[in-house]
Amino acid sequence: MRSNSALSWLAFAVGMSGAACGSVAASNDAGHMDSSVETAPPTVAEACGQYATTLCSRLNGCAPYALQIFYGDMTTCKSRVTLGCMRDLEVTDTNQTTTDMATCARDAANATCDDLLANVFPASCQIKPGIRRDGEGCGSSWQCSSTHCEKTDGDCGVCAPRAAASGACTVDEGCTLGLVCAVQKCVTPGAPNAPCGAAAPCRANLYCSATSNTCATPLPLGASCGGDTGACDFRQGVMCNFLSPAATAKCETIAAAKGGAACGIVNSTLTVCIAFNGCEGATLLNPAGVCPNTAADGAQCTDNVHCLAPANCVGGLCRLPSTGSCVR
């Protein structure tokens, strides 16, 4: 079944603008200018800066633990998201513009947390049809007229149509907008109280209760979780204490630590390394260790030392996505 973490949100964007969670208006001085004066479109750096500011600010407001665990801090989040955005805008055969990026940033700044966490994004943030037809090679879904690049070999794939309900899929993006991919079939994600399971996932802002097998809202700090490891709201930094008996287990605080900091059980709190790096030196008898630094772009990555998005571990090295080698 699908996770109730912010993973799918990050996969959508590793980018977006705004401040805290809720209704946050982006500044727009253009509304006070003479309508006869045309403004130039933003530069790549300007558009990606706005885009990165939105995602990181909204992530911090709507899912603060997700920002900590995936990036460590706001500054790192902004720099990594900006990097991914600028590389995306270098892709050929798309209709994506810097104005599109800035508009998405503005609209996402005003979207609700519930929508963003449920992966219901503003229309301006949806992929625009590109130049390449079904069957042609691609490296980005923005290149495809179908808005989906079915990846077959790392960075590269072929443009393919999105599947309707019950159609075959490998990723959510391979389904018609509003559907998700579960057990290689496109399905409608479940609303609260809907039956759920591996083939019937819940909306991304919900979780599938292990006791009722229905979709439910993640539980807050202090709530009884009955040993259900997916019940607590991980995005807010709480997790079901799996070491306690199910009858007394509650949602407890978890922390995130950067490279060089203590991890494992620290001051009676479960502490996880950013990027889900392994906790070096921690054992069952000594449940405290030290977090390794995340791997830099181009550096070695292992099962315990991971890359920061948008880089991926390929052949033991952190490598940024590259679509330039993908033949049309």
Coordinates of C-alpha atoms in Angstrom, one line a residue:
M1 CA 0.0 0.0 0.0
R2 CA 1.1 3.6 -0.5
S3 CA 2.9 5.5 2.3
N4 CA 1.2 8.4 4.1
S5 CA 4.5 10.3 4.1
A6 CA 5.3 13.3 1.9
L7 CA 7.3 11.2 -0.6
S8 CA 4.8 11.5 -3.5
W9 CA 4.6 15.3 -3.0
L10 CA 8.4 15.5 -3.2
A11 CA 8.4 13.3 -6.2
F12 CA 5.9 15.6 -7.9
A13 CA 8.0 18.7 -7.4
V14 CA 11.4 18.4 -5.7
G15 CA 10.1 22.2 -6.2
M16 CA 7.2 25.0 -5.3
S17 CA 6.7 29.1 -3.2
G18 CA 5.0 30.5 -0.2
A19 CA 5.3 30.8 3.5
A20 CA 3.3 29.0 6.2
C21 CA 0.6 26.4 5.7
G22 CA -2.8 27.6 4.8
S23 CA -3.8 30.6 2.6
V24 CA -0.5 32.4 1.9
A25 CA -0.6 35.1 -0.8
A26 CA 2.5 35.6 -2.9
S27 CA 3.5 39.2 -3.4
N28 CA 2.6 40.6 -6.8
D29 CA 3.5 44.2 -7.5
A30 CA 2.3 43.8 -11.1
G31 CA -1.2 44.4 -10.0
H32 CA -0.2 48.0 -9.1
M33 CA 1.5 48.7 -12.4
D34 CA 0.1 50.3 -15.5
S35 CA -1.6 47.5 -17.5
S36 CA 0.0 48.9 -20.7
V37 CA 3.5 48.1 -19.4
E38 CA 4.6 44.6 -20.3
T39 CA 6.9 42.8 -17.8
A40 CA 9.6 40.4 -19.0
P41 CA 9.2 36.8 -18.1
P42 CA 11.3 35.7 -15.1
T43 CA 14.8 34.3 -15.7
V44 CA 15.4 30.7 -15.0
A45 CA 17.1 31.6 -11.8
E46 CA 14.2 33.8 -10.7
A47 CA 11.5 31.3 -11.6
C48 CA 13.3 28.4 -9.9
G49 CA 14.1 30.5 -6.9
Q50 CA 10.4 31.2 -6.4
Y51 CA 9.5 27.6 -7.1
A52 CA 12.0 26.3 -4.5
T53 CA 10.9 28.8 -1.9
T54 CA 7.3 27.7 -2.3
L55 CA 7.9 23.9 -1.9
C56 CA 10.3 24.3 1.0
S57 CA 8.2 26.9 2.8
R58 CA 5.0 24.9 2.3
L59 CA 6.8 21.6 3.2
N60 CA 8.0 23.3 6.4
G61 CA 4.5 24.5 7.2
C62 CA 2.5 21.4 6.2
A63 CA 4.9 18.6 6.8
P64 CA 7.9 19.9 8.9
Y65 CA 9.4 16.6 9.7
A66 CA 9.5 15.7 6.0
L67 CA 11.6 18.8 5.3
Q68 CA 14.0 17.8 8.1
I69 CA 14.4 14.2 7.1
F70 CA 14.8 14.7 3.4
Y71 CA 16.9 17.9 3.4
G72 CA 18.0 18.7 7.0
D73 CA 17.2 22.4 6.8
M74 CA 15.5 25.1 4.8
T75 CA 18.7 26.4 3.1
T76 CA 19.6 22.9 1.8
C77 CA 16.0 22.3 0.7
K78 CA 16.0 25.5 -1.4
S79 CA 19.4 24.9 -3.0
R80 CA 18.5 21.3 -4.0
V81 CA 15.1 22.1 -5.3
T82 CA 16.5 25.1 -7.3
L83 CA 19.1 22.8 -8.8
G84 CA 16.5 20.2 -9.9
C85 CA 14.2 23.0 -11.3
M86 CA 17.0 24.5 -13.3
R87 CA 18.0 21.2 -14.8
D88 CA 14.3 20.6 -15.7
L89 CA 14.1 23.8 -17.6
E90 CA 17.1 22.8 -19.7
V91 CA 15.1 19.9 -21.2
T92 CA 14.4 20.2 -25.0
D93 CA 11.1 19.7 -26.8
T94 CA 8.9 20.9 -23.9
N95 CA 6.4 23.8 -23.7
Q96 CA 7.4 24.5 -20.1
T97 CA 8.4 28.2 -19.5
T98 CA 9.7 30.2 -16.6
T99 CA 6.4 32.0 -16.4
D100 CA 4.7 28.6 -15.9
M101 CA 7.1 27.9 -13.0
A102 CA 6.4 31.2 -11.4
T103 CA 2.7 30.8 -11.8
C104 CA 2.8 27.4 -10.2
A105 CA 4.8 28.9 -7.3
R106 CA 2.1 31.6 -6.8
D107 CA -0.8 29.2 -7.0
A108 CA 0.8 26.5 -4.7
A109 CA 1.5 29.3 -2.2
N110 CA -2.3 29.7 -1.8
A111 CA -3.2 26.0 -1.9
T112 CA -4.3 24.3 1.3
C113 CA -2.1 21.8 3.2
D114 CA -4.8 19.1 2.8
D115 CA -4.7 19.5 -1.0
L116 CA -1.0 19.5 -1.2
L117 CA -0.6 16.5 1.1
A118 CA -3.3 14.7 -0.9
N119 CA -1.3 15.4 -4.1
V120 CA -4.1 17.7 -5.4
F121 CA -2.0 20.4 -7.0
P122 CA -3.1 23.6 -8.8
A123 CA -3.8 23.3 -12.5
S124 CA -0.9 25.6 -13.2
C125 CA 1.4 23.0 -11.6
Q126 CA 0.3 20.1 -13.9
I127 CA 2.6 18.8 -16.6
K128 CA 2.0 20.6 -20.0
P129 CA 1.9 18.5 -23.1
G130 CA 5.3 18.5 -24.9
I131 CA 6.4 18.0 -28.5
R132 CA 7.2 14.3 -28.6
R133 CA 4.5 11.7 -29.6
D134 CA 3.8 8.3 -28.1
G135 CA 6.5 5.8 -28.9
E136 CA 9.3 8.5 -29.2
G137 CA 12.2 8.5 -26.8
C138 CA 12.1 10.8 -23.8
G139 CA 13.8 11.7 -20.6
S140 CA 11.1 13.9 -19.1
S141 CA 7.3 13.7 -19.1
W142 CA 7.3 17.4 -20.1
Q143 CA 8.6 16.3 -23.5
C144 CA 5.6 14.1 -24.2
S145 CA 2.3 15.1 -25.8
S146 CA 0.7 12.5 -23.5
T147 CA 2.5 14.1 -20.4
H148 CA 3.9 10.7 -19.5
C149 CA 7.4 9.3 -20.1
E150 CA 7.5 5.6 -19.3
K151 CA 11.1 5.1 -18.1
T152 CA 12.7 1.9 -19.2
D153 CA 16.4 2.4 -18.6
G154 CA 17.3 4.8 -15.8
D155 CA 17.0 8.3 -17.2
C156 CA 15.4 7.4 -20.5
G157 CA 12.1 5.9 -21.7
V158 CA 9.4 6.4 -24.3
C159 CA 6.4 8.6 -24.4
A160 CA 3.2 6.6 -23.6
P161 CA -0.5 7.4 -23.0
R162 CA -1.8 7.6 -19.4
A163 CA -4.0 4.7 -18.5
A164 CA -7.6 5.0 -17.3
A165 CA -9.1 3.2 -14.3
S166 CA -8.0 -0.5 -14.2
G167 CA -5.4 0.1 -16.9
A168 CA -1.8 -1.1 -16.5
C169 CA 0.8 1.1 -14.9
T170 CA 4.2 1.2 -13.2
V171 CA 4.0 4.7 -11.5
D172 CA 1.2 7.1 -10.5
E173 CA 2.1 9.4 -13.4
G174 CA 1.2 6.6 -15.8
C175 CA -2.4 7.0 -14.8
T176 CA -5.0 9.5 -15.7
L177 CA -5.0 12.6 -13.5
G178 CA -6.6 11.8 -10.1
L179 CA -5.8 8.1 -10.2
V180 CA -2.8 6.3 -8.6
C181 CA -0.9 3.1 -9.5
A182 CA -1.5 0.2 -7.1
V183 CA -0.4 -3.4 -7.8
Q184 CA 0.2 -2.3 -11.4
K185 CA -3.4 -1.1 -11.9
C186 CA -4.7 2.5 -12.0
V187 CA -7.2 3.1 -9.2
T188 CA -9.0 5.9 -7.5
P189 CA -7.4 6.5 -4.1
G190 CA -9.7 6.0 -1.1
A191 CA -11.4 8.8 0.8
P192 CA -11.9 8.7 4.6
N193 CA -13.6 5.4 5.8
A194 CA -13.2 3.8 2.4
P195 CA -11.9 0.1 2.4
C196 CA -8.2 -0.1 1.8
G197 CA -5.4 -2.5 1.2
A198 CA -2.5 -3.1 -1.2
A199 CA -4.8 -2.9 -4.3
A200 CA -6.9 -0.1 -2.8
P201 CA -4.7 2.6 -1.5
C202 CA -5.8 5.7 0.4
R203 CA -5.4 9.3 -0.6
A204 CA -1.8 10.5 0.2
N205 CA -2.9 12.5 3.2
L206 CA -4.5 9.4 4.8
Y207 CA -3.3 6.1 6.0
C208 CA -4.8 2.5 5.8
S209 CA -5.7 1.4 9.3
A210 CA -4.3 -2.0 10.2
T211 CA -7.2 -2.6 12.5
S212 CA -10.2 -1.4 10.5
N213 CA -8.7 -1.8 7.0
T214 CA -10.3 1.6 6.1
C215 CA -8.7 5.0 5.2
A216 CA -8.2 7.3 8.2
T217 CA -6.5 10.5 9.2
P218 CA -3.0 10.0 10.6
L219 CA -2.9 10.3 14.4
P220 CA -1.3 13.1 16.4
L221 CA 1.3 13.1 19.2
G222 CA 0.0 11.2 22.3
A223 CA -2.7 9.3 20.5
S224 CA -3.1 5.5 21.1
C225 CA -1.9 3.7 18.0
G226 CA -2.3 0.1 18.9
G227 CA 1.0 -1.0 17.5
D228 CA 0.0 0.2 14.0
T229 CA 3.3 1.5 12.6
G230 CA 1.6 3.5 9.9
A231 CA -1.0 5.2 12.1
C232 CA 0.9 8.2 13.4
D233 CA 1.5 11.4 11.4
F234 CA 5.1 10.9 10.3
R235 CA 5.0 14.3 8.5
Q236 CA 4.6 16.0 11.8
G237 CA 7.4 14.0 13.4
V238 CA 5.5 11.3 15.4
M239 CA 5.6 7.5 15.1
C240 CA 3.9 4.6 16.9
N241 CA 6.2 3.2 19.6
F242 CA 6.7 -0.3 18.2
L243 CA 8.6 -1.3 21.3
S244 CA 5.6 -0.9 23.6
P245 CA 2.8 -3.5 23.9
A246 CA 0.0 -2.8 21.4
A247 CA -2.5 -2.1 24.2
T248 CA -0.4 0.9 25.5
A249 CA 1.5 2.0 22.4
K250 CA 1.2 5.7 21.6
C251 CA 2.3 8.2 19.0
E252 CA 5.6 9.5 20.2
T253 CA 8.0 12.2 18.9
I254 CA 10.8 11.2 16.5
A255 CA 13.7 13.5 15.7
A256 CA 16.0 14.0 12.6
A257 CA 19.8 14.4 12.8
K258 CA 22.4 15.7 10.4
G259 CA 25.8 14.2 9.7
G260 CA 28.0 14.0 12.8
A261 CA 25.1 14.2 15.2
A262 CA 23.9 11.4 17.5
C263 CA 21.2 9.0 16.2
G264 CA 19.3 6.0 17.4
I265 CA 17.8 6.5 20.9
V266 CA 18.9 9.9 22.0
N267 CA 17.6 11.3 25.3
S268 CA 14.8 8.6 25.1
T269 CA 13.8 9.9 21.6
L270 CA 14.1 7.9 18.4
T271 CA 16.4 9.9 16.2
V272 CA 16.7 9.2 12.5
C273 CA 19.5 10.4 10.2
I274 CA 18.5 12.8 7.3
A275 CA 18.1 11.2 3.9
F276 CA 17.4 8.0 5.9
N277 CA 21.2 7.4 6.2
G278 CA 22.2 4.5 8.4
C279 CA 23.0 5.2 12.1
E280 CA 26.6 4.2 12.3
G281 CA 27.6 2.3 15.5
A282 CA 24.1 1.7 16.8
T283 CA 23.3 -1.9 18.0
L284 CA 20.5 -3.5 20.0
L285 CA 22.7 -3.4 23.1
N286 CA 23.9 0.1 22.4
P287 CA 21.1 1.9 20.5
A288 CA 23.0 5.1 20.0
G289 CA 25.3 5.9 17.1
V290 CA 26.4 8.8 14.8
C291 CA 24.9 9.9 11.5
P292 CA 27.2 9.9 8.4
N293 CA 27.2 12.9 6.1
T294 CA 25.0 12.6 3.0
A295 CA 27.0 11.8 -0.2
A296 CA 27.8 14.8 -2.4
D297 CA 26.9 14.8 -6.1
G298 CA 29.4 12.6 -7.9
A299 CA 30.6 11.0 -4.6
Q300 CA 30.2 7.4 -3.5
C301 CA 26.8 6.2 -2.1
T302 CA 26.1 3.0 -0.2
D303 CA 23.2 1.3 1.6
N304 CA 24.0 3.5 4.6
V305 CA 25.1 6.8 2.9
H306 CA 22.5 8.2 0.6
C307 CA 22.2 11.1 -1.9
L308 CA 20.2 14.2 -1.6
A309 CA 17.4 14.8 -4.2
P310 CA 17.5 15.4 -7.1
A311 CA 20.5 13.1 -7.2
N312 CA 20.1 9.3 -7.2
C313 CA 22.5 6.5 -6.4
V314 CA 23.5 4.9 -9.7
G315 CA 26.3 2.5 -9.9
G316 CA 27.5 3.4 -6.5
L317 CA 27.8 7.2 -7.2
C318 CA 25.3 10.1 -6.6
R319 CA 24.3 11.1 -10.1
L320 CA 22.0 14.0 -11.1
P321 CA 19.2 13.1 -13.6
S322 CA 20.3 13.6 -17.2
T323 CA 17.9 13.7 -20.1
G324 CA 20.4 15.0 -22.6
S325 CA 21.4 11.5 -23.6
C326 CA 17.8 10.4 -24.3
V327 CA 17.3 9.9 -28.0
R328 CA 14.0 11.1 -29.5

